[in-house]
JSON list of C-alpha atoms in Angstrom, two decimals:
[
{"chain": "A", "resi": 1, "resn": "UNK", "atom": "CA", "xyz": [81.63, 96.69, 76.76]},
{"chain": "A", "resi": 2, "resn": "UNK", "atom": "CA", "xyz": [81.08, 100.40, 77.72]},
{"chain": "A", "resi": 3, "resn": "UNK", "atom": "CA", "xyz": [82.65, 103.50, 77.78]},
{"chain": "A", "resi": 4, "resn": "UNK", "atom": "CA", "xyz": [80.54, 105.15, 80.29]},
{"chain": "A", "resi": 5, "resn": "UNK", "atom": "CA", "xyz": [79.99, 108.86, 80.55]},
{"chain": "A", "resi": 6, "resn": "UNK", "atom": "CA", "xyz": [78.58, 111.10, 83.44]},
{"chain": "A", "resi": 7, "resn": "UNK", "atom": "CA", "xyz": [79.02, 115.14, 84.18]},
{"chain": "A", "resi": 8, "resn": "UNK", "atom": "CA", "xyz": [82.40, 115.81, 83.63]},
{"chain": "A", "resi": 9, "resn": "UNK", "atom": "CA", "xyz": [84.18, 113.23, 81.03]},
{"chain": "A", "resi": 10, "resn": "UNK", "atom": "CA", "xyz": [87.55, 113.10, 79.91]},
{"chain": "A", "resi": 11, "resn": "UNK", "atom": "CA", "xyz": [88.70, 111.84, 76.40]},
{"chain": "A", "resi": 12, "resn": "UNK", "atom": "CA", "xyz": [87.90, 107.97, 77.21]},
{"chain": "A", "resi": 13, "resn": "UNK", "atom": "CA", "xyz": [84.45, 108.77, 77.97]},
{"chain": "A", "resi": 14, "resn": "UNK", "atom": "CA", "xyz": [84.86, 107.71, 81.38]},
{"chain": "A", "resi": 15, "resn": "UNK", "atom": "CA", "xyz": [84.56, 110.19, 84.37]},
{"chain": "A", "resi": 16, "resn": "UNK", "atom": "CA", "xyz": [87.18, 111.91, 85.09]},
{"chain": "A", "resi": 17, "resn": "UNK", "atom": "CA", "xyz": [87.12, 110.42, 88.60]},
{"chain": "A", "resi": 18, "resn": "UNK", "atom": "CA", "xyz": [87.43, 107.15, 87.16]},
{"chain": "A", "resi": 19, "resn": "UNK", "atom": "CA", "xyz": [90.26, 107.67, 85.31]},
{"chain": "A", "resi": 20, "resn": "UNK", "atom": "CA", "xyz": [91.81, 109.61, 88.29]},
{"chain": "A", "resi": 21, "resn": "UNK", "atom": "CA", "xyz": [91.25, 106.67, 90.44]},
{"chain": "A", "resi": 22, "resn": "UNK", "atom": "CA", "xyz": [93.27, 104.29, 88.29]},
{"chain": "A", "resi": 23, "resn": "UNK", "atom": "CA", "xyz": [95.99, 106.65, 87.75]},
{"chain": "A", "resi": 24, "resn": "UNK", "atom": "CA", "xyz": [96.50, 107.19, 91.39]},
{"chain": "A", "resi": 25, "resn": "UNK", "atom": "CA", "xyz": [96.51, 103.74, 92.00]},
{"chain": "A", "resi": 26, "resn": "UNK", "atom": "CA", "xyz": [98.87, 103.06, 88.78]},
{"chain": "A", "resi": 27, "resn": "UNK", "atom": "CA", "xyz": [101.27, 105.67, 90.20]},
{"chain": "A", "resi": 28, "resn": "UNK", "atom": "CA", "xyz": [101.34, 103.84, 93.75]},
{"chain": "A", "resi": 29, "resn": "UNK", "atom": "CA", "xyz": [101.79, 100.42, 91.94]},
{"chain": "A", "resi": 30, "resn": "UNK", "atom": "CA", "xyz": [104.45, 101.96, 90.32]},
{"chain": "A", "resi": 31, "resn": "UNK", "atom": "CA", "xyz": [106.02, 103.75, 93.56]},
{"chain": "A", "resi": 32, "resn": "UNK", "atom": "CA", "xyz": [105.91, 100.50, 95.15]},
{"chain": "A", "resi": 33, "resn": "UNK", "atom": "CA", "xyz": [107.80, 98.43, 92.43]},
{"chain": "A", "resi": 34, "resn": "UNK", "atom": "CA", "xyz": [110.51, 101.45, 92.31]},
{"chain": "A", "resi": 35, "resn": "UNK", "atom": "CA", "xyz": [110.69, 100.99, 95.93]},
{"chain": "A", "resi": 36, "resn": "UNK", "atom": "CA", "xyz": [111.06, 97.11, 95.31]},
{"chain": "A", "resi": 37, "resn": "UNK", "atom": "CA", "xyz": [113.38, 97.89, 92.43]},
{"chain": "A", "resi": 38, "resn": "UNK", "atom": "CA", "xyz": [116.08, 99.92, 95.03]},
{"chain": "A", "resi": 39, "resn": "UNK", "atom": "CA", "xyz": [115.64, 97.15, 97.25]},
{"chain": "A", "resi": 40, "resn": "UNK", "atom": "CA", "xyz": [116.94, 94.03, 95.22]},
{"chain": "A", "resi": 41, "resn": "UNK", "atom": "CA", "xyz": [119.67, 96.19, 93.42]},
{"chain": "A", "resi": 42, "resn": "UNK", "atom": "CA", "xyz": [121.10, 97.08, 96.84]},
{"chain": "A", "resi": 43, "resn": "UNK", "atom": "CA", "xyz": [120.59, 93.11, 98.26]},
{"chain": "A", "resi": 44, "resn": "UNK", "atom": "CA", "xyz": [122.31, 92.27, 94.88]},
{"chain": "A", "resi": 45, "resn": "UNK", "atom": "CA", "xyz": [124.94, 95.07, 95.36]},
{"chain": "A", "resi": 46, "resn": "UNK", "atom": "CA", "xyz": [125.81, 94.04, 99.21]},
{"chain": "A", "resi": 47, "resn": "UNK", "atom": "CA", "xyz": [126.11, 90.18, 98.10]},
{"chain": "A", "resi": 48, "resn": "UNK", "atom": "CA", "xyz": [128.55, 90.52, 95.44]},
{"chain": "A", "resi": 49, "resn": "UNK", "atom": "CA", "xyz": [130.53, 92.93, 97.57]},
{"chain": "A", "resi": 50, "resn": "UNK", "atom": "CA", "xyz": [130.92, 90.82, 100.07]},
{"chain": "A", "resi": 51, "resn": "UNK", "atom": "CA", "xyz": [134.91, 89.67, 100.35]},
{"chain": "A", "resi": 52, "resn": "UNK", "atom": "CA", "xyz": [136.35, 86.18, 100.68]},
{"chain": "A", "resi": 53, "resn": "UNK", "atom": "CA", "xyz": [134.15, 83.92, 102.32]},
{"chain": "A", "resi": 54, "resn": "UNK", "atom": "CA", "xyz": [133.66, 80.54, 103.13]},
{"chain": "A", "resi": 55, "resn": "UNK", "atom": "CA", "xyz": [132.96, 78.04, 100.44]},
{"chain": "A", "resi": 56, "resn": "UNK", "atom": "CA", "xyz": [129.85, 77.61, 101.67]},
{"chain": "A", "resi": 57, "resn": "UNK", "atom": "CA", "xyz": [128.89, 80.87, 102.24]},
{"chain": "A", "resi": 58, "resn": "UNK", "atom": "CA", "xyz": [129.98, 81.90, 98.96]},
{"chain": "A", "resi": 59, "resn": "UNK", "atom": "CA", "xyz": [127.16, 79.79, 97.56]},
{"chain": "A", "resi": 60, "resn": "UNK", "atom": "CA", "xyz": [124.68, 81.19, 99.49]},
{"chain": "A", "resi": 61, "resn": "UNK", "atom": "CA", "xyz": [125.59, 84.53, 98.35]},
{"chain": "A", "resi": 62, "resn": "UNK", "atom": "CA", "xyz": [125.58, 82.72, 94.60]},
{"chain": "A", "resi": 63, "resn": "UNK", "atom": "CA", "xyz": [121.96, 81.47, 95.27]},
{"chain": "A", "resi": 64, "resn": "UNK", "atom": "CA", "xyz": [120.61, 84.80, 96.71]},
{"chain": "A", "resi": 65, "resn": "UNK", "atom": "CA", "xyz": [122.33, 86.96, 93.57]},
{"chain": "A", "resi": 66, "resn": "UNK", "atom": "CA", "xyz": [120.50, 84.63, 91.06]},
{"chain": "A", "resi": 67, "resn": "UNK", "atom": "CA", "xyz": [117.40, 84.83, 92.73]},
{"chain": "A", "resi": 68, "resn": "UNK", "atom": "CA", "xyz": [117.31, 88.69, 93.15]},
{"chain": "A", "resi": 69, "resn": "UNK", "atom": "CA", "xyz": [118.74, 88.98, 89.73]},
{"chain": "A", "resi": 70, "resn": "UNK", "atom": "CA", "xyz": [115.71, 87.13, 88.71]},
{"chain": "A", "resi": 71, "resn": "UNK", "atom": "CA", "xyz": [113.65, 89.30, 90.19]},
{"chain": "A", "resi": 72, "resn": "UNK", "atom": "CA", "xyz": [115.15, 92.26, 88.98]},
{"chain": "A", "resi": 73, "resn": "UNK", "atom": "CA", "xyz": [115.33, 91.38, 85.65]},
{"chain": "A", "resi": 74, "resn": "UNK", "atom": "CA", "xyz": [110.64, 90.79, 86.06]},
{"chain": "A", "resi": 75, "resn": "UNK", "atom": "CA", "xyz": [110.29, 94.29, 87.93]},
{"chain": "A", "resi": 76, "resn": "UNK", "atom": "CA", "xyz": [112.46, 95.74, 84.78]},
{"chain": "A", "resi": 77, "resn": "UNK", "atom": "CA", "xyz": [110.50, 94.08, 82.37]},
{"chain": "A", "resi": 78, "resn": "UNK", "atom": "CA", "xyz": [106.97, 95.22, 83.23]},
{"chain": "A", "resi": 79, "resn": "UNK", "atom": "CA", "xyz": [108.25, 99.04, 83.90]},
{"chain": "A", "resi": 80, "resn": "UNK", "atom": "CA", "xyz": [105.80, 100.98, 81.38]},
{"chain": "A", "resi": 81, "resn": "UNK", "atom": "CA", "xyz": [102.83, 97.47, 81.11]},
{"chain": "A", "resi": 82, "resn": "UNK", "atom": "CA", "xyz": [102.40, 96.76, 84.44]},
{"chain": "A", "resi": 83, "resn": "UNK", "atom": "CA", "xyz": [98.56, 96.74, 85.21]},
{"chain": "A", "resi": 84, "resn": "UNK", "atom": "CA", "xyz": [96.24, 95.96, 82.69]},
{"chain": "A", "resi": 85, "resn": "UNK", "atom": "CA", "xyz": [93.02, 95.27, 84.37]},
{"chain": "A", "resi": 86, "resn": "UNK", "atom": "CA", "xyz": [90.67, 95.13, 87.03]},
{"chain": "A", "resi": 87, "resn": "UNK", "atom": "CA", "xyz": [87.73, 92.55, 88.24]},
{"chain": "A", "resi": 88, "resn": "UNK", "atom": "CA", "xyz": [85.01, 93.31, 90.76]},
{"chain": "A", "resi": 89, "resn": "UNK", "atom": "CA", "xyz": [83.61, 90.36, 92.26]},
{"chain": "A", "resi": 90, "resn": "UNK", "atom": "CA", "xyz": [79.60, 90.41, 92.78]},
{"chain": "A", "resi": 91, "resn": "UNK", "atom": "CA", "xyz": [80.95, 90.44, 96.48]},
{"chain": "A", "resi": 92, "resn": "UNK", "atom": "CA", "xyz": [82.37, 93.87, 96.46]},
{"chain": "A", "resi": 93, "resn": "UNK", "atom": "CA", "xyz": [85.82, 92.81, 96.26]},
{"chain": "A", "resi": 94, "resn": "UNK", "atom": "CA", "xyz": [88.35, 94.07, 93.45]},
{"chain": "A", "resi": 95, "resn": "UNK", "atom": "CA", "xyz": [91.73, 92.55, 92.14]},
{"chain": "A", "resi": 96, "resn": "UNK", "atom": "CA", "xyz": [94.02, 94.25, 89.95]},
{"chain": "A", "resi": 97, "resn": "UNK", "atom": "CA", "xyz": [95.36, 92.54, 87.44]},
{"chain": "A", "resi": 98, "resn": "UNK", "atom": "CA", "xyz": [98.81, 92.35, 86.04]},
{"chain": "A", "resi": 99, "resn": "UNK", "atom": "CA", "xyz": [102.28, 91.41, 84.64]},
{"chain": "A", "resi": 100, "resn": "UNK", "atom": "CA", "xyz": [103.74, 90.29, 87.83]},
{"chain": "A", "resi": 101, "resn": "UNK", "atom": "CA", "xyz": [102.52, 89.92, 91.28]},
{"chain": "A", "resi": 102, "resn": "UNK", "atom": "CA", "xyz": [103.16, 92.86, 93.84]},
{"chain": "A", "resi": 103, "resn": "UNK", "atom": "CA", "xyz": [102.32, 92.67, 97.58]},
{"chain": "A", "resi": 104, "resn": "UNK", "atom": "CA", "xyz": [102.38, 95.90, 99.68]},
{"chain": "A", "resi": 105, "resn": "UNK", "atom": "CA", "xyz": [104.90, 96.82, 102.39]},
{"chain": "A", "resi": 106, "resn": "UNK", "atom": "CA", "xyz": [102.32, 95.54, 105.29]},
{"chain": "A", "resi": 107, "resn": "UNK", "atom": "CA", "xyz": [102.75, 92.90, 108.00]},
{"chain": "A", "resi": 108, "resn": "UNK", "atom": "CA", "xyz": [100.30, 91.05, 106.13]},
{"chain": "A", "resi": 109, "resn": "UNK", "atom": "CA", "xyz": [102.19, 91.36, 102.48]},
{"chain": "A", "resi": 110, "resn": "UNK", "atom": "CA", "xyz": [98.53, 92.30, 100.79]},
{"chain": "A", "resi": 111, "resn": "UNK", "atom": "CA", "xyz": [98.55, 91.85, 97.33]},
{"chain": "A", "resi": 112, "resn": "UNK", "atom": "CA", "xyz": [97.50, 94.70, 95.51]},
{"chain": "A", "resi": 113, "resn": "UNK", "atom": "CA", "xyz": [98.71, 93.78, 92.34]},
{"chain": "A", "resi": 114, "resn": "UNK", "atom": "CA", "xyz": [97.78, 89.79, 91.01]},
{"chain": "A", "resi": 115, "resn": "UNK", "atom": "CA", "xyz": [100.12, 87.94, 88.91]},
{"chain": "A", "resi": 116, "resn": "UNK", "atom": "CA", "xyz": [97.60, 87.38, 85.38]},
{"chain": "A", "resi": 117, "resn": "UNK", "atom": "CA", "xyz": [98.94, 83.65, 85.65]},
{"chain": "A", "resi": 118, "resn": "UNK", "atom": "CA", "xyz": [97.44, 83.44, 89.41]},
{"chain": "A", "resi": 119, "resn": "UNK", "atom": "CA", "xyz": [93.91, 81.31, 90.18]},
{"chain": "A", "resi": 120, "resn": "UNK", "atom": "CA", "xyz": [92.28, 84.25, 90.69]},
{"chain": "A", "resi": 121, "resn": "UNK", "atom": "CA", "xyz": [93.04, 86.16, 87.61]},
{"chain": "A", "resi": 122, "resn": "UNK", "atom": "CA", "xyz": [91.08, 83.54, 86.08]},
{"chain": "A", "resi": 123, "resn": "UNK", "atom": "CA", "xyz": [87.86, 85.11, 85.24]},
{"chain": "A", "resi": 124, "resn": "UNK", "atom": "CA", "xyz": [89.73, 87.78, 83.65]},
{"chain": "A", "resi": 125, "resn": "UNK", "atom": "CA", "xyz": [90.11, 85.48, 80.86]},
{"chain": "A", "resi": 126, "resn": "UNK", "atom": "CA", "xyz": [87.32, 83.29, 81.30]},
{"chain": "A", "resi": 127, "resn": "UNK", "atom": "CA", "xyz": [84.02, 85.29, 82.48]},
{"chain": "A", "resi": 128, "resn": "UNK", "atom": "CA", "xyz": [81.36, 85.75, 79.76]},
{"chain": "A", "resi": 129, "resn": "UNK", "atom": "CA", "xyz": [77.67, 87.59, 79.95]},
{"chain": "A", "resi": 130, "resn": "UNK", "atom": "CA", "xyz": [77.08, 83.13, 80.09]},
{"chain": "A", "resi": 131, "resn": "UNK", "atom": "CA", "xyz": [79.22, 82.36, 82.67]},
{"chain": "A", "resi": 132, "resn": "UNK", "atom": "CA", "xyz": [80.39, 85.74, 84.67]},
{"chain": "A", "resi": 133, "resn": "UNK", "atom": "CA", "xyz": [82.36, 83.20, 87.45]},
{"chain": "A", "resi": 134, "resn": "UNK", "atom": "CA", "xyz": [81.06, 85.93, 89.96]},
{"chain": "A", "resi": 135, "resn": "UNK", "atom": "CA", "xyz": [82.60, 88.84, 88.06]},
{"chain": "A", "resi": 136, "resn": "UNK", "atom": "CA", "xyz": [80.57, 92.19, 88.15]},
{"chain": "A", "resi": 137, "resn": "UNK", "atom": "CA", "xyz": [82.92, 93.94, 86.02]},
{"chain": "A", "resi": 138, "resn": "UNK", "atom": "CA", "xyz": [86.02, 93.52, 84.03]},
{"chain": "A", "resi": 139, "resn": "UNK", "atom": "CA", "xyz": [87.71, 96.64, 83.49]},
{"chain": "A", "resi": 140, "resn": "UNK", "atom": "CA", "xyz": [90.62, 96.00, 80.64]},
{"chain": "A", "resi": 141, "resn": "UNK", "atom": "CA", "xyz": [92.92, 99.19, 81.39]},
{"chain": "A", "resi": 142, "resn": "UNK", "atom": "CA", "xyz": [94.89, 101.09, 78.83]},
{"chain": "A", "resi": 143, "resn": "UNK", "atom": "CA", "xyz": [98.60, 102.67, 79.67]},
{"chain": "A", "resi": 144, "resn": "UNK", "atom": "CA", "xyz": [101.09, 104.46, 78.02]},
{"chain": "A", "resi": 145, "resn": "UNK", "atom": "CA", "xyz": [104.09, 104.21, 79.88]},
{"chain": "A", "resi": 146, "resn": "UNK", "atom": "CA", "xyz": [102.54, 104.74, 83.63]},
{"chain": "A", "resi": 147, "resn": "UNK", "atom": "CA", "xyz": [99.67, 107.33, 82.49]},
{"chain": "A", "resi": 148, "resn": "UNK", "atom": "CA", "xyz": [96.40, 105.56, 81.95]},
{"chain": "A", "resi": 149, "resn": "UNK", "atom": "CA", "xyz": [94.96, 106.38, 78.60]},
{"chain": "A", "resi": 150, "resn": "UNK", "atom": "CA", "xyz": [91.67, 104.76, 78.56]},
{"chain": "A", "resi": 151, "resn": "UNK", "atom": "CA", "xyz": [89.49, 102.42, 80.18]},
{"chain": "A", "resi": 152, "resn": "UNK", "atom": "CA", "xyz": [87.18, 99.94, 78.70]},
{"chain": "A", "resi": 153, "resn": "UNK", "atom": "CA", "xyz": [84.49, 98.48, 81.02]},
{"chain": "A", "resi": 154, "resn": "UNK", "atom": "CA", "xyz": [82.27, 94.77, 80.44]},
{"chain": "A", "resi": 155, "resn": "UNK", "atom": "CA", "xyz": [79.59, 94.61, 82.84]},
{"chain": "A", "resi": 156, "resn": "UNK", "atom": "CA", "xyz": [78.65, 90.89, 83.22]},
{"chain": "A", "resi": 157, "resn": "UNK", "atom": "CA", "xyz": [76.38, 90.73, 85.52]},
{"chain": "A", "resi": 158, "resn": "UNK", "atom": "CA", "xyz": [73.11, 90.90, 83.64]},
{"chain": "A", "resi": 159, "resn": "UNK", "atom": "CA", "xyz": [71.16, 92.49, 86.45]},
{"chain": "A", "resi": 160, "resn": "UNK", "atom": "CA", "xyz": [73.35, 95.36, 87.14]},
{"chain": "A", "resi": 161, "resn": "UNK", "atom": "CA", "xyz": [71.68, 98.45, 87.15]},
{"chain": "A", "resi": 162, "resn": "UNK", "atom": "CA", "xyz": [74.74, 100.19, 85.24]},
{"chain": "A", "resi": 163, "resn": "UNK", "atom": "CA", "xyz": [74.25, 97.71, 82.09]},
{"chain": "A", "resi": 164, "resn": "UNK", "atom": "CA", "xyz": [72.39, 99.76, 79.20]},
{"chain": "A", "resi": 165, "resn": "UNK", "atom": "CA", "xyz": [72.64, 96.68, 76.54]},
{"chain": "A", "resi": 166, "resn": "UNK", "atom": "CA", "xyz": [74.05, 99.35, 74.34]},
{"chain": "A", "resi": 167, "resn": "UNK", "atom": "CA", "xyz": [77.59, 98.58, 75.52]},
{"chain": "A", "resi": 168, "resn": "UNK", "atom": "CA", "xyz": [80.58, 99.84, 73.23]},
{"chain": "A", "resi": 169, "resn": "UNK", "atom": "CA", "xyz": [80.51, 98.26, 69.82]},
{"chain": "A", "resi": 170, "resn": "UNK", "atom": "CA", "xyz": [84.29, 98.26, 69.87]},
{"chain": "A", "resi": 171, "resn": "UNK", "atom": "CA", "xyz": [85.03, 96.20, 73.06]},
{"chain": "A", "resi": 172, "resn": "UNK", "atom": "CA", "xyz": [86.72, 93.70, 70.86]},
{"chain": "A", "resi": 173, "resn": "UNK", "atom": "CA", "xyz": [88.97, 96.69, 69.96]},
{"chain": "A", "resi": 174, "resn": "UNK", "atom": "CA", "xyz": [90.73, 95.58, 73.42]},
{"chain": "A", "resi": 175, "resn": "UNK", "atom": "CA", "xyz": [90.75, 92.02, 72.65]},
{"chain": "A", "resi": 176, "resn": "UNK", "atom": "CA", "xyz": [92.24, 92.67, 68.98]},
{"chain": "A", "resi": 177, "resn": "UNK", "atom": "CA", "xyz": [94.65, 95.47, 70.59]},
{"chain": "A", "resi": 178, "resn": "UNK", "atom": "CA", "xyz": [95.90, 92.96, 73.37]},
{"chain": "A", "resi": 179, "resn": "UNK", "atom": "CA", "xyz": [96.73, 90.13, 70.62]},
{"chain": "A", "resi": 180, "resn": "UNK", "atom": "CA", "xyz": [98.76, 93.14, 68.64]}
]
């Protein structure tokens, strides 16, 4: 695990670019979810207001309430926890990792957030220095409310140049911290 340090640090250790990095894209996460937030209270709002109907259309608007309730109540729930990590593949690629899945507003629907119960959240859990499963780094991120706090790095892939083998003594402080 590492903490690691260059010109000008801030009180994780990390650069201050790091950290800057993560907060800027914890605060777009977070505009994003607010966004989705608005969205399903007003789909739940114009559903229910919606006068006398048809029996069948009545359960339609029954089914789509439920749904976007359900939905509500997740994007409530992870308000102040919802990214807790990040993996870089040994191919470049990076996945945030979180509570709940979030996609961006894009023709495509990218995901820029990944649901921690999603196949590829996997090697979150599951990489070791043994068996990295293509991971380069897992980055276990620390929040308080929506400002990061600290960052805690493993580097597992044996040959990376940023790997001192004098990685943070306390990475299991994250592990211990997480099962709090």
């Amino acid at each position: 695990m590492s903490n690691r340090g260059a010109n000008a640090e801030g009180t994780t250790g990390f650069p201050d670019d790091e950290l800057l990095h993560e907060q800027e894209f914890i605060d777009g996460l977070y505009a994003r979810v607010d966004v989705l937030r608005g969205d399903t209270e007003a789909s739940v709002g114009d559903a229910l207001a919606q006068g006398n109907t048809p029996m069948q259309a009545r359960l339609e608007r029954d089914v789509l309430v439920a749904e976007r309730s359900g939905l509500l109540a997740a994007l409530n729930a992870v308000d102040g926890s919802l990214c807790f990590g990040r993996i870089d593949l040994t191919s470049g690629v990076s996945h945030h990792i979180g509570r709940i899945g979030v996609r961006a507003d894009d023709t495509e629907h990218t995901p820029i957030l990944i649901d921690w119960r999603a196949p590829v959240a996997r090697p979150f859990y599951l990489a070791t220095g043994h068996t990295p499963m293509d991971l380069r780094r897992r980055r276990h991120i620390t929040t308080d409310g929506r400002r990061v706090t600290d960052l805690h790095d493993e580097i597992l892939d044996l040959g990376d140049h940023e790997r001192t083998g004098h990685e943070d003594p306390t990475g299991d402080a994250v592990l211990l911290a997480a099962l709090n």
